[in-house]
Amino acid sequence: MNMSVIWPLIVFLVLIFFVGIYASKHVQSSSSFIQEYFLGSRELGGFILAMTMAATYGSASSFLSGPGAAYHYGLAWVLLAMSQVATGYFVLMILGKKFAIMARQYKAVTLVDFLFARYKNQLVVILAALSIIIFLFSAMVAQWIGGARLVESLTGLSYTTALIIFASSVLIYVVIGGFRAVAITDMVQGLIMVAGTVILFVAALKAGGGMENIMMKLGEENPNLLSPYGNDRSLTSLYVSSFWILVGVGVVGLPQVAVRAMSYKNAKAMHRALVIGTIVVGVIMLGMHLIGVMARAIIPGITIGDKVMPELAMTIMPDWLAGIVLAAPMAAIMSTVDSLLLLVSSAVVKDLYLHFINKKAEEQKVKKLSFIVTTIVGIVVFIVALQPPDLIIWLNLFSFGGLEAVFIWPVVLGLYWQQANGPGAASSMVIGMVSYILLNTFYPNAFGMHTVVLPILLSLITFVAVSLLSGRQNWKQA
Amino acid sequence: MNKKVQEDPRFKIAKKEAWIGILLVVFNFIWWYGFAYGLGSGPPENYTFIFGLPAWFFYSCVVGLIVMILLVFLTVKFFFKEVPFDEEGEER
């Protein structure tokens, strides 16, 4: 493999390593280790907040499998992907200032802290922490596999070596730098993602001889590629619209995204992040997926979706530029796994150990434990990713929609509905997850909508019904 | 900690802003859906093209994104209020 493709990746990894070292100084000097390590002391400014939310959300699917699907279905898949623009503003607006203020009042560091302070219910804590650990662990494994495969295909190294490179670079900066390192590297990674998208788009436009030319070529091949129904007219408007629940509004319920909504400094940061986040998510989603469609006219005949984007970059660009562009999917994967790694670690340390086992652990002990747990989680993910068991692959299917069905109502109704209570939250979490798994197994895409729709509805009904029935506990607004 | 009898005025603002978020997402969806399936449901042979893209796609996805960015910018500028997050005397 050509070294000039690899150099930009090496520069990228070194850069990120230094961010980790920089952030670790804050970890060492901070007055509250837990607050700093897991939440960056709530000091994020608007730009970093927007970037870390967008980058955490944008993962392998935005850069590899998403464009691959667009390559297959045509413009209809870009239309579908555009439902994600909503995440750029919706999450922050809904959780908004109330979440930030309440999290501060509760001194909550994790999403689970918040849920416990709000519901005072141990079952909610256990359910929440376990779903985070189990499902995000599986999601992490899947993303690491994606990252290692990418390194493998770019460098020609073996899968194991590629995994070692990928794993060690993520582990180092997350373990030593904590949330601040994750957020700052997310910012760098987010910038690379945007730049990569723009560069590749321009190059593809040029290689295809202009948009008109590209679209004409696609229309000649199969006019349905240009329709909102997909290449075989199989994508109904109802099905495509139902993605607004999965990747649009439902994202409010993703713990890795929600926890960021308690990490910012002030209202001004939130306001800036709303605008920047919408721009960044919009540009990446529109750009990358449209590129996937355009690639069909430029390099036809690719059958493996994940290869569309790397192949395109290496075909139409000089090697060094392809290297820069291909750092983008790498950045997307890294910026997702780093957040997941820290979140799983915080669930173990803060939500399980500090909450149930040792409430009064000393600062030094917590510090040591946090480093150790983060490292161990990382190493376990690495080992599992070497030879992923079917169980993990199966669990990963539920890590996105399933987590949304578990968390969306406990968080949103907890904020805005006074009568929401512990039994309601706990039962809706169980119903959300169980119904998601059952529906996905026995009746996927029920009624022509994405599987996630019904579980979110069912968990809402359960939440409201159980909260009302289990009596009017006199929870007054804190 | 004293329980406040009255609702924290900051929460009123937060509630209003959450509603704005819902209105925006509803508008976003209608725009996206209306142009995509309003202009795109006919046979592809009859499409008109703008900047090389089918008109339904251009309006729904490209213009739609620009409109949403503008709307978010304007609502934040004119309707969102800055409030302090910290209680007095509370440690961070």
JSON list of N, CA, C and O in Angstrom, two decimals, chain A residues 75 78-79 89 93-94 97-98 101 104-105 107 215 223 226-229 237 240-241 244 264 266 271 282 416 477, chain B residues 10-11 17-18 21 24-25 28-29 32-33 37 40-41 44-45 47 52 56-57 60 68 76 80-81 85-86 90:
[
{"chain": "A", "resi": 75, "resn": "LEU", "atom": "N", "xyz": [-31.07, 8.32, -4.86]},
{"chain": "A", "resi": 75, "resn": "LEU", "atom": "CA", "xyz": [-31.38, 9.55, -4.11]},
{"chain": "A", "resi": 75, "resn": "LEU", "atom": "C", "xyz": [-32.35, 9.31, -2.96]},
{"chain": "A", "resi": 75, "resn": "LEU", "atom": "O", "xyz": [-32.37, 10.07, -1.99]},
{"chain": "A", "resi": 78, "resn": "VAL", "atom": "N", "xyz": [-30.62, 9.25, 0.24]},
{"chain": "A", "resi": 78, "resn": "VAL", "atom": "CA", "xyz": [-30.16, 10.56, 0.71]},
{"chain": "A", "resi": 78, "resn": "VAL", "atom": "C", "xyz": [-31.33, 11.26, 1.39]},
{"chain": "A", "resi": 78, "resn": "VAL", "atom": "O", "xyz": [-31.17, 11.89, 2.45]},
{"chain": "A", "resi": 79, "resn": "LEU", "atom": "N", "xyz": [-32.50, 11.14, 0.78]},
{"chain": "A", "resi": 79, "resn": "LEU", "atom": "CA", "xyz": [-33.70, 11.71, 1.39]},
{"chain": "A", "resi": 79, "resn": "LEU", "atom": "C", "xyz": [-33.89, 11.15, 2.80]},
{"chain": "A", "resi": 79, "resn": "LEU", "atom": "O", "xyz": [-34.11, 11.89, 3.75]},
{"chain": "A", "resi": 89, "resn": "TYR", "atom": "N", "xyz": [-30.45, 20.11, 15.87]},
{"chain": "A", "resi": 89, "resn": "TYR", "atom": "CA", "xyz": [-31.05, 21.11, 16.76]},
{"chain": "A", "resi": 89, "resn": "TYR", "atom": "C", "xyz": [-32.01, 20.50, 17.78]},
{"chain": "A", "resi": 89, "resn": "TYR", "atom": "O", "xyz": [-32.15, 20.99, 18.89]},
{"chain": "A", "resi": 93, "resn": "MET", "atom": "N", "xyz": [-32.48, 21.33, 21.84]},
{"chain": "A", "resi": 93, "resn": "MET", "atom": "CA", "xyz": [-33.63, 22.17, 22.15]},
{"chain": "A", "resi": 93, "resn": "MET", "atom": "C", "xyz": [-34.57, 21.47, 23.13]},
{"chain": "A", "resi": 93, "resn": "MET", "atom": "O", "xyz": [-35.15, 22.10, 24.01]},
{"chain": "A", "resi": 94, "resn": "ILE", "atom": "N", "xyz": [-34.75, 20.16, 22.96]},
{"chain": "A", "resi": 94, "resn": "ILE", "atom": "CA", "xyz": [-35.67, 19.44, 23.83]},
{"chain": "A", "resi": 94, "resn": "ILE", "atom": "C", "xyz": [-35.08, 19.27, 25.23]},
{"chain": "A", "resi": 94, "resn": "ILE", "atom": "O", "xyz": [-35.71, 19.62, 26.23]},
{"chain": "A", "resi": 97, "resn": "LYS", "atom": "N", "xyz": [-32.20, 23.83, 28.27]},
{"chain": "A", "resi": 97, "resn": "LYS", "atom": "CA", "xyz": [-31.71, 24.46, 29.49]},
{"chain": "A", "resi": 97, "resn": "LYS", "atom": "C", "xyz": [-32.20, 23.72, 30.72]},
{"chain": "A", "resi": 97, "resn": "LYS", "atom": "O", "xyz": [-31.53, 23.69, 31.74]},
{"chain": "A", "resi": 98, "resn": "LYS", "atom": "N", "xyz": [-33.38, 23.14, 30.63]},
{"chain": "A", "resi": 98, "resn": "LYS", "atom": "CA", "xyz": [-33.92, 22.47, 31.81]},
{"chain": "A", "resi": 98, "resn": "LYS", "atom": "C", "xyz": [-33.01, 21.31, 32.24]},
{"chain": "A", "resi": 98, "resn": "LYS", "atom": "O", "xyz": [-32.74, 21.15, 33.43]},
{"chain": "A", "resi": 101, "resn": "ILE", "atom": "N", "xyz": [-29.80, 22.70, 33.76]},
{"chain": "A", "resi": 101, "resn": "ILE", "atom": "CA", "xyz": [-29.99, 23.27, 35.10]},
{"chain": "A", "resi": 101, "resn": "ILE", "atom": "C", "xyz": [-30.25, 22.17, 36.12]},
{"chain": "A", "resi": 101, "resn": "ILE", "atom": "O", "xyz": [-29.64, 22.13, 37.19]},
{"chain": "A", "resi": 104, "resn": "ARG", "atom": "N", "xyz": [-27.25, 20.20, 37.01]},
{"chain": "A", "resi": 104, "resn": "ARG", "atom": "CA", "xyz": [-26.38, 20.93, 37.95]},
{"chain": "A", "resi": 104, "resn": "ARG", "atom": "C", "xyz": [-26.95, 20.88, 39.36]},
{"chain": "A", "resi": 104, "resn": "ARG", "atom": "O", "xyz": [-26.21, 20.71, 40.34]},
{"chain": "A", "resi": 105, "resn": "GLN", "atom": "N", "xyz": [-28.25, 21.07, 39.49]},
{"chain": "A", "resi": 105, "resn": "GLN", "atom": "CA", "xyz": [-28.86, 21.02, 40.81]},
{"chain": "A", "resi": 105, "resn": "GLN", "atom": "C", "xyz": [-28.65, 19.65, 41.45]},
{"chain": "A", "resi": 105, "resn": "GLN", "atom": "O", "xyz": [-28.38, 19.54, 42.64]},
{"chain": "A", "resi": 107, "resn": "LYS", "atom": "N", "xyz": [-26.27, 17.74, 40.77]},
{"chain": "A", "resi": 107, "resn": "LYS", "atom": "CA", "xyz": [-24.84, 17.41, 40.65]},
{"chain": "A", "resi": 107, "resn": "LYS", "atom": "C", "xyz": [-24.65, 16.10, 39.89]},
{"chain": "A", "resi": 107, "resn": "LYS", "atom": "O", "xyz": [-23.79, 15.28, 40.21]},
{"chain": "A", "resi": 215, "resn": "MET", "atom": "N", "xyz": [-26.32, 12.74, -12.96]},
{"chain": "A", "resi": 215, "resn": "MET", "atom": "CA", "xyz": [-27.72, 12.37, -12.79]},
{"chain": "A", "resi": 215, "resn": "MET", "atom": "C", "xyz": [-28.27, 11.75, -14.09]},
{"chain": "A", "resi": 215, "resn": "MET", "atom": "O", "xyz": [-29.08, 10.83, -14.06]},
{"chain": "A", "resi": 223, "resn": "PRO", "atom": "N", "xyz": [-34.00, 4.81, -14.03]},
{"chain": "A", "resi": 223, "resn": "PRO", "atom": "CA", "xyz": [-34.62, 6.09, -13.66]},
{"chain": "A", "resi": 223, "resn": "PRO", "atom": "C", "xyz": [-35.06, 6.13, -12.20]},
{"chain": "A", "resi": 223, "resn": "PRO", "atom": "O", "xyz": [-35.10, 7.20, -11.59]},
{"chain": "A", "resi": 226, "resn": "LEU", "atom": "N", "xyz": [-33.34, 7.99, -9.35]},
{"chain": "A", "resi": 226, "resn": "LEU", "atom": "CA", "xyz": [-33.57, 9.43, -9.14]},
{"chain": "A", "resi": 226, "resn": "LEU", "atom": "C", "xyz": [-34.89, 9.69, -8.42]},
{"chain": "A", "resi": 226, "resn": "LEU", "atom": "O", "xyz": [-35.23, 10.82, -8.14]},
{"chain": "A", "resi": 227, "resn": "SER", "atom": "N", "xyz": [-35.64, 8.62, -8.12]},
{"chain": "A", "resi": 227, "resn": "SER", "atom": "CA", "xyz": [-36.95, 8.81, -7.48]},
{"chain": "A", "resi": 227, "resn": "SER", "atom": "C", "xyz": [-36.82, 8.71, -5.97]},
{"chain": "A", "resi": 227, "resn": "SER", "atom": "O", "xyz": [-35.83, 8.18, -5.46]},
{"chain": "A", "resi": 228, "resn": "PRO", "atom": "N", "xyz": [-37.80, 9.23, -5.23]},
{"chain": "A", "resi": 228, "resn": "PRO", "atom": "CA", "xyz": [-37.74, 9.08, -3.77]},
{"chain": "A", "resi": 228, "resn": "PRO", "atom": "C", "xyz": [-38.15, 7.68, -3.29]},
{"chain": "A", "resi": 228, "resn": "PRO", "atom": "O", "xyz": [-38.37, 7.50, -2.10]},
{"chain": "A", "resi": 229, "resn": "TYR", "atom": "N", "xyz": [-38.28, 6.72, -4.19]},
{"chain": "A", "resi": 229, "resn": "TYR", "atom": "CA", "xyz": [-38.72, 5.38, -3.79]},
{"chain": "A", "resi": 229, "resn": "TYR", "atom": "C", "xyz": [-37.63, 4.33, -3.89]},
{"chain": "A", "resi": 229, "resn": "TYR", "atom": "O", "xyz": [-37.89, 3.15, -3.64]},
{"chain": "A", "resi": 237, "resn": "SER", "atom": "N", "xyz": [-43.08, 5.81, 1.28]},
{"chain": "A", "resi": 237, "resn": "SER", "atom": "CA", "xyz": [-42.94, 7.09, 1.98]},
{"chain": "A", "resi": 237, "resn": "SER", "atom": "C", "xyz": [-43.11, 6.90, 3.48]},
{"chain": "A", "resi": 237, "resn": "SER", "atom": "O", "xyz": [-42.48, 7.57, 4.28]},
{"chain": "A", "resi": 240, "resn": "VAL", "atom": "N", "xyz": [-39.72, 5.43, 4.85]},
{"chain": "A", "resi": 240, "resn": "VAL", "atom": "CA", "xyz": [-38.68, 6.45, 4.88]},
{"chain": "A", "resi": 240, "resn": "VAL", "atom": "C", "xyz": [-38.99, 7.48, 5.97]},
{"chain": "A", "resi": 240, "resn": "VAL", "atom": "O", "xyz": [-38.11, 7.88, 6.73]},
{"chain": "A", "resi": 241, "resn": "SER", "atom": "N", "xyz": [-40.27, 7.86, 6.07]},
{"chain": "A", "resi": 241, "resn": "SER", "atom": "CA", "xyz": [-40.64, 8.84, 7.10]},
{"chain": "A", "resi": 241, "resn": "SER", "atom": "C", "xyz": [-40.39, 8.31, 8.50]},
{"chain": "A", "resi": 241, "resn": "SER", "atom": "O", "xyz": [-40.06, 9.07, 9.41]},
{"chain": "A", "resi": 244, "resn": "TRP", "atom": "N", "xyz": [-37.52, 9.26, 10.74]},
{"chain": "A", "resi": 244, "resn": "TRP", "atom": "CA", "xyz": [-37.49, 10.47, 11.56]},
{"chain": "A", "resi": 244, "resn": "TRP", "atom": "C", "xyz": [-37.53, 10.12, 13.04]},
{"chain": "A", "resi": 244, "resn": "TRP", "atom": "O", "xyz": [-37.04, 10.86, 13.88]},
{"chain": "A", "resi": 264, "resn": "TYR", "atom": "N", "xyz": [-22.22, 21.43, 28.89]},
{"chain": "A", "resi": 264, "resn": "TYR", "atom": "CA", "xyz": [-21.79, 22.73, 28.37]},
{"chain": "A", "resi": 264, "resn": "TYR", "atom": "C", "xyz": [-21.80, 23.81, 29.43]},
{"chain": "A", "resi": 264, "resn": "TYR", "atom": "O", "xyz": [-22.44, 23.71, 30.47]},
{"chain": "A", "resi": 266, "resn": "ASN", "atom": "N", "xyz": [-22.56, 27.33, 29.39]},
{"chain": "A", "resi": 266, "resn": "ASN", "atom": "CA", "xyz": [-23.65, 28.27, 29.65]},
{"chain": "A", "resi": 266, "resn": "ASN", "atom": "C", "xyz": [-24.62, 28.33, 28.47]},
{"chain": "A", "resi": 266, "resn": "ASN", "atom": "O", "xyz": [-24.44, 27.63, 27.48]},
{"chain": "A", "resi": 271, "resn": "HIS", "atom": "N", "xyz": [-26.61, 27.99, 22.57]},
{"chain": "A", "resi": 271, "resn": "HIS", "atom": "CA", "xyz": [-27.15, 28.70, 21.41]},
{"chain": "A", "resi": 271, "resn": "HIS", "atom": "C", "xyz": [-26.24, 28.54, 20.20]},
{"chain": "A", "resi": 271, "resn": "HIS", "atom": "O", "xyz": [-26.69, 28.27, 19.09]},
{"chain": "A", "resi": 282, "resn": "GLY", "atom": "N", "xyz": [-25.93, 18.63, 8.90]},
{"chain": "A", "resi": 282, "resn": "GLY", "atom": "CA", "xyz": [-26.54, 18.76, 7.57]},
{"chain": "A", "resi": 282, "resn": "GLY", "atom": "C", "xyz": [-25.53, 18.57, 6.45]},
{"chain": "A", "resi": 282, "resn": "GLY", "atom": "O", "xyz": [-25.78, 17.80, 5.52]},
{"chain": "A", "resi": 416, "resn": "TYR", "atom": "N", "xyz": [-40.21, 17.10, 31.85]},
{"chain": "A", "resi": 416, "resn": "TYR", "atom": "CA", "xyz": [-41.34, 17.98, 31.59]},
{"chain": "A", "resi": 416, "resn": "TYR", "atom": "C", "xyz": [-42.67, 17.50, 32.16]},
{"chain": "A", "resi": 416, "resn": "TYR", "atom": "O", "xyz": [-43.67, 18.19, 32.04]},
{"chain": "A", "resi": 477, "resn": "GLN", "atom": "N", "xyz": [-41.64, 19.91, 41.85]},
{"chain": "A", "resi": 477, "resn": "GLN", "atom": "CA", "xyz": [-40.51, 20.32, 41.02]},
{"chain": "A", "resi": 477, "resn": "GLN", "atom": "C", "xyz": [-39.36, 20.81, 41.89]},
{"chain": "A", "resi": 477, "resn": "GLN", "atom": "O", "xyz": [-39.53, 21.63, 42.76]},
{"chain": "B", "resi": 10, "resn": "ARG", "atom": "N", "xyz": [-36.66, 30.12, 35.04]},
{"chain": "B", "resi": 10, "resn": "ARG", "atom": "CA", "xyz": [-35.79, 29.60, 33.98]},
{"chain": "B", "resi": 10, "resn": "ARG", "atom": "C", "xyz": [-36.43, 28.40, 33.30]},
{"chain": "B", "resi": 10, "resn": "ARG", "atom": "O", "xyz": [-36.23, 28.15, 32.13]},
{"chain": "B", "resi": 11, "resn": "PHE", "atom": "N", "xyz": [-37.21, 27.64, 34.09]},
{"chain": "B", "resi": 11, "resn": "PHE", "atom": "CA", "xyz": [-37.84, 26.46, 33.52]},
{"chain": "B", "resi": 11, "resn": "PHE", "atom": "C", "xyz": [-38.95, 26.82, 32.54]},
{"chain": "B", "resi": 11, "resn": "PHE", "atom": "O", "xyz": [-39.25, 26.08, 31.61]},
{"chain": "B", "resi": 17, "resn": "GLU", "atom": "N", "xyz": [-38.74, 26.93, 24.92]},
{"chain": "B", "resi": 17, "resn": "GLU", "atom": "CA", "xyz": [-37.75, 26.59, 23.89]},
{"chain": "B", "resi": 17, "resn": "GLU", "atom": "C", "xyz": [-37.89, 25.16, 23.41]},
{"chain": "B", "resi": 17, "resn": "GLU", "atom": "O", "xyz": [-37.65, 24.86, 22.24]},
{"chain": "B", "resi": 18, "resn": "ALA", "atom": "N", "xyz": [-38.30, 24.27, 24.32]},
{"chain": "B", "resi": 18, "resn": "ALA", "atom": "CA", "xyz": [-38.53, 22.89, 23.90]},
{"chain": "B", "resi": 18, "resn": "ALA", "atom": "C", "xyz": [-39.69, 22.83, 22.90]},
{"chain": "B", "resi": 18, "resn": "ALA", "atom": "O", "xyz": [-39.64, 22.10, 21.92]},
{"chain": "B", "resi": 21, "resn": "GLY", "atom": "N", "xyz": [-38.53, 23.75, 19.61]},
{"chain": "B", "resi": 21, "resn": "GLY", "atom": "CA", "xyz": [-37.86, 22.61, 18.99]},
{"chain": "B", "resi": 21, "resn": "GLY", "atom": "C", "xyz": [-38.84, 21.69, 18.31]},
{"chain": "B", "resi": 21, "resn": "GLY", "atom": "O", "xyz": [-38.61, 21.22, 17.19]},
{"chain": "B", "resi": 24, "resn": "LEU", "atom": "N", "xyz": [-40.21, 23.33, 15.16]},
{"chain": "B", "resi": 24, "resn": "LEU", "atom": "CA", "xyz": [-39.21, 23.31, 14.10]},
{"chain": "B", "resi": 24, "resn": "LEU", "atom": "C", "xyz": [-39.14, 21.94, 13.43]},
{"chain": "B", "resi": 24, "resn": "LEU", "atom": "O", "xyz": [-39.07, 21.83, 12.22]},
{"chain": "B", "resi": 25, "resn": "VAL", "atom": "N", "xyz": [-39.17, 20.90, 14.25]},
{"chain": "B", "resi": 25, "resn": "VAL", "atom": "CA", "xyz": [-39.02, 19.56, 13.68]},
{"chain": "B", "resi": 25, "resn": "VAL", "atom": "C", "xyz": [-40.27, 19.21, 12.86]},
{"chain": "B", "resi": 25, "resn": "VAL", "atom": "O", "xyz": [-40.17, 18.57, 11.81]},
{"chain": "B", "resi": 28, "resn": "ASN", "atom": "N", "xyz": [-39.89, 21.09, 9.66]},
{"chain": "B", "resi": 28, "resn": "ASN", "atom": "CA", "xyz": [-38.82, 20.43, 8.91]},
{"chain": "B", "resi": 28, "resn": "ASN", "atom": "C", "xyz": [-39.36, 19.19, 8.19]},
{"chain": "B", "resi": 28, "resn": "ASN", "atom": "O", "xyz": [-39.12, 18.97, 7.00]},
{"chain": "B", "resi": 29, "resn": "PHE", "atom": "N", "xyz": [-40.15, 18.43, 8.92]},
{"chain": "B", "resi": 29, "resn": "PHE", "atom": "CA", "xyz": [-40.71, 17.20, 8.35]},
{"chain": "B", "resi": 29, "resn": "PHE", "atom": "C", "xyz": [-41.67, 17.52, 7.21]},
{"chain": "B", "resi": 29, "resn": "PHE", "atom": "O", "xyz": [-41.61, 16.90, 6.14]},
{"chain": "B", "resi": 32, "resn": "TRP", "atom": "N", "xyz": [-39.78, 18.67, 4.15]},
{"chain": "B", "resi": 32, "resn": "TRP", "atom": "CA", "xyz": [-39.04, 17.53, 3.59]},
{"chain": "B", "resi": 32, "resn": "TRP", "atom": "C", "xyz": [-40.00, 16.58, 2.87]},
{"chain": "B", "resi": 32, "resn": "TRP", "atom": "O", "xyz": [-39.78, 16.19, 1.73]},
{"chain": "B", "resi": 33, "resn": "TYR", "atom": "N", "xyz": [-41.10, 16.25, 3.54]},
{"chain": "B", "resi": 33, "resn": "TYR", "atom": "CA", "xyz": [-42.06, 15.30, 2.97]},
{"chain": "B", "resi": 33, "resn": "TYR", "atom": "C", "xyz": [-42.81, 15.90, 1.79]},
{"chain": "B", "resi": 33, "resn": "TYR", "atom": "O", "xyz": [-42.95, 15.29, 0.73]},
{"chain": "B", "resi": 37, "resn": "TYR", "atom": "N", "xyz": [-42.29, 14.04, -1.83]},
{"chain": "B", "resi": 37, "resn": "TYR", "atom": "CA", "xyz": [-43.33, 13.21, -2.41]},
{"chain": "B", "resi": 37, "resn": "TYR", "atom": "C", "xyz": [-44.34, 14.02, -3.21]},
{"chain": "B", "resi": 37, "resn": "TYR", "atom": "O", "xyz": [-45.07, 13.47, -4.04]},
{"chain": "B", "resi": 40, "resn": "GLY", "atom": "N", "xyz": [-41.97, 14.43, -6.36]},
{"chain": "B", "resi": 40, "resn": "GLY", "atom": "CA", "xyz": [-41.21, 13.26, -6.82]},
{"chain": "B", "resi": 40, "resn": "GLY", "atom": "C", "xyz": [-42.04, 12.02, -7.08]},
{"chain": "B", "resi": 40, "resn": "GLY", "atom": "O", "xyz": [-41.50, 11.00, -7.49]},
{"chain": "B", "resi": 41, "resn": "SER", "atom": "N", "xyz": [-43.36, 12.09, -6.84]},
{"chain": "B", "resi": 41, "resn": "SER", "atom": "CA", "xyz": [-44.13, 10.85, -6.92]},
{"chain": "B", "resi": 41, "resn": "SER", "atom": "C", "xyz": [-44.47, 10.43, -8.35]},
{"chain": "B", "resi": 41, "resn": "SER", "atom": "O", "xyz": [-44.83, 9.29, -8.59]},
{"chain": "B", "resi": 44, "resn": "PRO", "atom": "N", "xyz": [-40.16, 9.17, -13.04]},
{"chain": "B", "resi": 44, "resn": "PRO", "atom": "CA", "xyz": [-38.90, 9.90, -13.11]},
{"chain": "B", "resi": 44, "resn": "PRO", "atom": "C", "xyz": [-38.66, 10.54, -14.48]},
{"chain": "B", "resi": 44, "resn": "PRO", "atom": "O", "xyz": [-37.93, 11.54, -14.57]},
{"chain": "B", "resi": 45, "resn": "GLU", "atom": "N", "xyz": [-39.27, 9.99, -15.52]},
{"chain": "B", "resi": 45, "resn": "GLU", "atom": "CA", "xyz": [-39.06, 10.55, -16.86]},
{"chain": "B", "resi": 45, "resn": "GLU", "atom": "C", "xyz": [-39.57, 11.99, -16.95]},
{"chain": "B", "resi": 45, "resn": "GLU", "atom": "O", "xyz": [-39.11, 12.77, -17.76]},
{"chain": "B", "resi": 47, "resn": "TYR", "atom": "N", "xyz": [-39.44, 14.30, -14.55]},
{"chain": "B", "resi": 47, "resn": "TYR", "atom": "CA", "xyz": [-38.84, 15.22, -13.58]},
{"chain": "B", "resi": 47, "resn": "TYR", "atom": "C", "xyz": [-38.27, 16.45, -14.26]},
{"chain": "B", "resi": 47, "resn": "TYR", "atom": "O", "xyz": [-37.75, 16.39, -15.37]},
{"chain": "B", "resi": 52, "resn": "GLY", "atom": "N", "xyz": [-28.85, 20.33, -12.00]},
{"chain": "B", "resi": 52, "resn": "GLY", "atom": "CA", "xyz": [-28.52, 18.94, -12.27]},
{"chain": "B", "resi": 52, "resn": "GLY", "atom": "C", "xyz": [-29.26, 17.94, -11.40]},
{"chain": "B", "resi": 52, "resn": "GLY", "atom": "O", "xyz": [-29.24, 16.75, -11.67]},
{"chain": "B", "resi": 56, "resn": "TRP", "atom": "N", "xyz": [-37.53, 17.62, -6.98]},
{"chain": "B", "resi": 56, "resn": "TRP", "atom": "CA", "xyz": [-38.01, 17.21, -5.64]},
{"chain": "B", "resi": 56, "resn": "TRP", "atom": "C", "xyz": [-36.85, 17.14, -4.66]},
{"chain": "B", "resi": 56, "resn": "TRP", "atom": "O", "xyz": [-36.96, 17.57, -3.51]},
{"chain": "B", "resi": 57, "resn": "PHE", "atom": "N", "xyz": [-35.72, 16.59, -5.13]},
{"chain": "B", "resi": 57, "resn": "PHE", "atom": "CA", "xyz": [-34.57, 16.43, -4.25]},
{"chain": "B", "resi": 57, "resn": "PHE", "atom": "C", "xyz": [-33.96, 17.79, -3.92]},
{"chain": "B", "resi": 57, "resn": "PHE", "atom": "O", "xyz": [-33.62, 18.06, -2.76]},
{"chain": "B", "resi": 60, "resn": "SER", "atom": "N", "xyz": [-36.44, 19.55, -1.47]},
{"chain": "B", "resi": 60, "resn": "SER", "atom": "CA", "xyz": [-36.62, 18.85, -0.20]},
{"chain": "B", "resi": 60, "resn": "SER", "atom": "C", "xyz": [-35.33, 18.80, 0.61]},
{"chain": "B", "resi": 60, "resn": "SER", "atom": "O", "xyz": [-35.32, 19.12, 1.80]},
{"chain": "B", "resi": 68, "resn": "MET", "atom": "N", "xyz": [-33.65, 25.20, 7.08]},
{"chain": "B", "resi": 68, "resn": "MET", "atom": "CA", "xyz": [-33.58, 24.81, 8.49]},
{"chain": "B", "resi": 68, "resn": "MET", "atom": "C", "xyz": [-32.44, 25.51, 9.22]},
{"chain": "B", "resi": 68, "resn": "MET", "atom": "O", "xyz": [-32.59, 25.93, 10.36]},
{"chain": "B", "resi": 76, "resn": "VAL", "atom": "N", "xyz": [-32.93, 30.99, 17.42]},
{"chain": "B", "resi": 76, "resn": "VAL", "atom": "CA", "xyz": [-31.98, 31.13, 18.52]},
{"chain": "B", "resi": 76, "resn": "VAL", "atom": "C", "xyz": [-31.72, 32.61, 18.80]},
{"chain": "B", "resi": 76, "resn": "VAL", "atom": "O", "xyz": [-31.70, 33.06, 19.94]},
{"chain": "B", "resi": 80, "resn": "PHE", "atom": "N", "xyz": [-34.59, 32.66, 21.81]},
{"chain": "B", "resi": 80, "resn": "PHE", "atom": "CA", "xyz": [-33.92, 31.98, 22.91]},
{"chain": "B", "resi": 80, "resn": "PHE", "atom": "C", "xyz": [-33.32, 32.99, 23.88]},
{"chain": "B", "resi": 80, "resn": "PHE", "atom": "O", "xyz": [-32.72, 33.97, 23.47]},
{"chain": "B", "resi": 81, "resn": "LYS", "atom": "N", "xyz": [-33.50, 32.70, 25.17]},
{"chain": "B", "resi": 81, "resn": "LYS", "atom": "CA", "xyz": [-33.00, 33.64, 26.17]},
{"chain": "B", "resi": 81, "resn": "LYS", "atom": "C", "xyz": [-31.83, 33.04, 26.94]},
{"chain": "B", "resi": 81, "resn": "LYS", "atom": "O", "xyz": [-31.81, 31.84, 27.23]},
{"chain": "B", "resi": 85, "resn": "PHE", "atom": "N", "xyz": [-26.98, 29.18, 34.70]},
{"chain": "B", "resi": 85, "resn": "PHE", "atom": "CA", "xyz": [-27.23, 27.78, 35.03]},
{"chain": "B", "resi": 85, "resn": "PHE", "atom": "C", "xyz": [-26.94, 27.45, 36.49]},
{"chain": "B", "resi": 85, "resn": "PHE", "atom": "O", "xyz": [-27.51, 26.54, 37.06]},
{"chain": "B", "resi": 86, "resn": "ASP", "atom": "N", "xyz": [-26.00, 28.18, 37.08]},
{"chain": "B", "resi": 86, "resn": "ASP", "atom": "CA", "xyz": [-25.56, 27.80, 38.42]},
{"chain": "B", "resi": 86, "resn": "ASP", "atom": "C", "xyz": [-26.40, 28.47, 39.48]},
{"chain": "B", "resi": 86, "resn": "ASP", "atom": "O", "xyz": [-26.80, 29.62, 39.35]},
{"chain": "B", "resi": 90, "resn": "GLU", "atom": "N", "xyz": [-23.18, 27.67, 44.61]},
{"chain": "B", "resi": 90, "resn": "GLU", "atom": "CA", "xyz": [-23.00, 26.25, 44.35]},
{"chain": "B", "resi": 90, "resn": "GLU", "atom": "C", "xyz": [-21.65, 26.00, 43.70]},
{"chain": "B", "resi": 90, "resn": "GLU", "atom": "O", "xyz": [-21.21, 26.78, 42.87]}
]
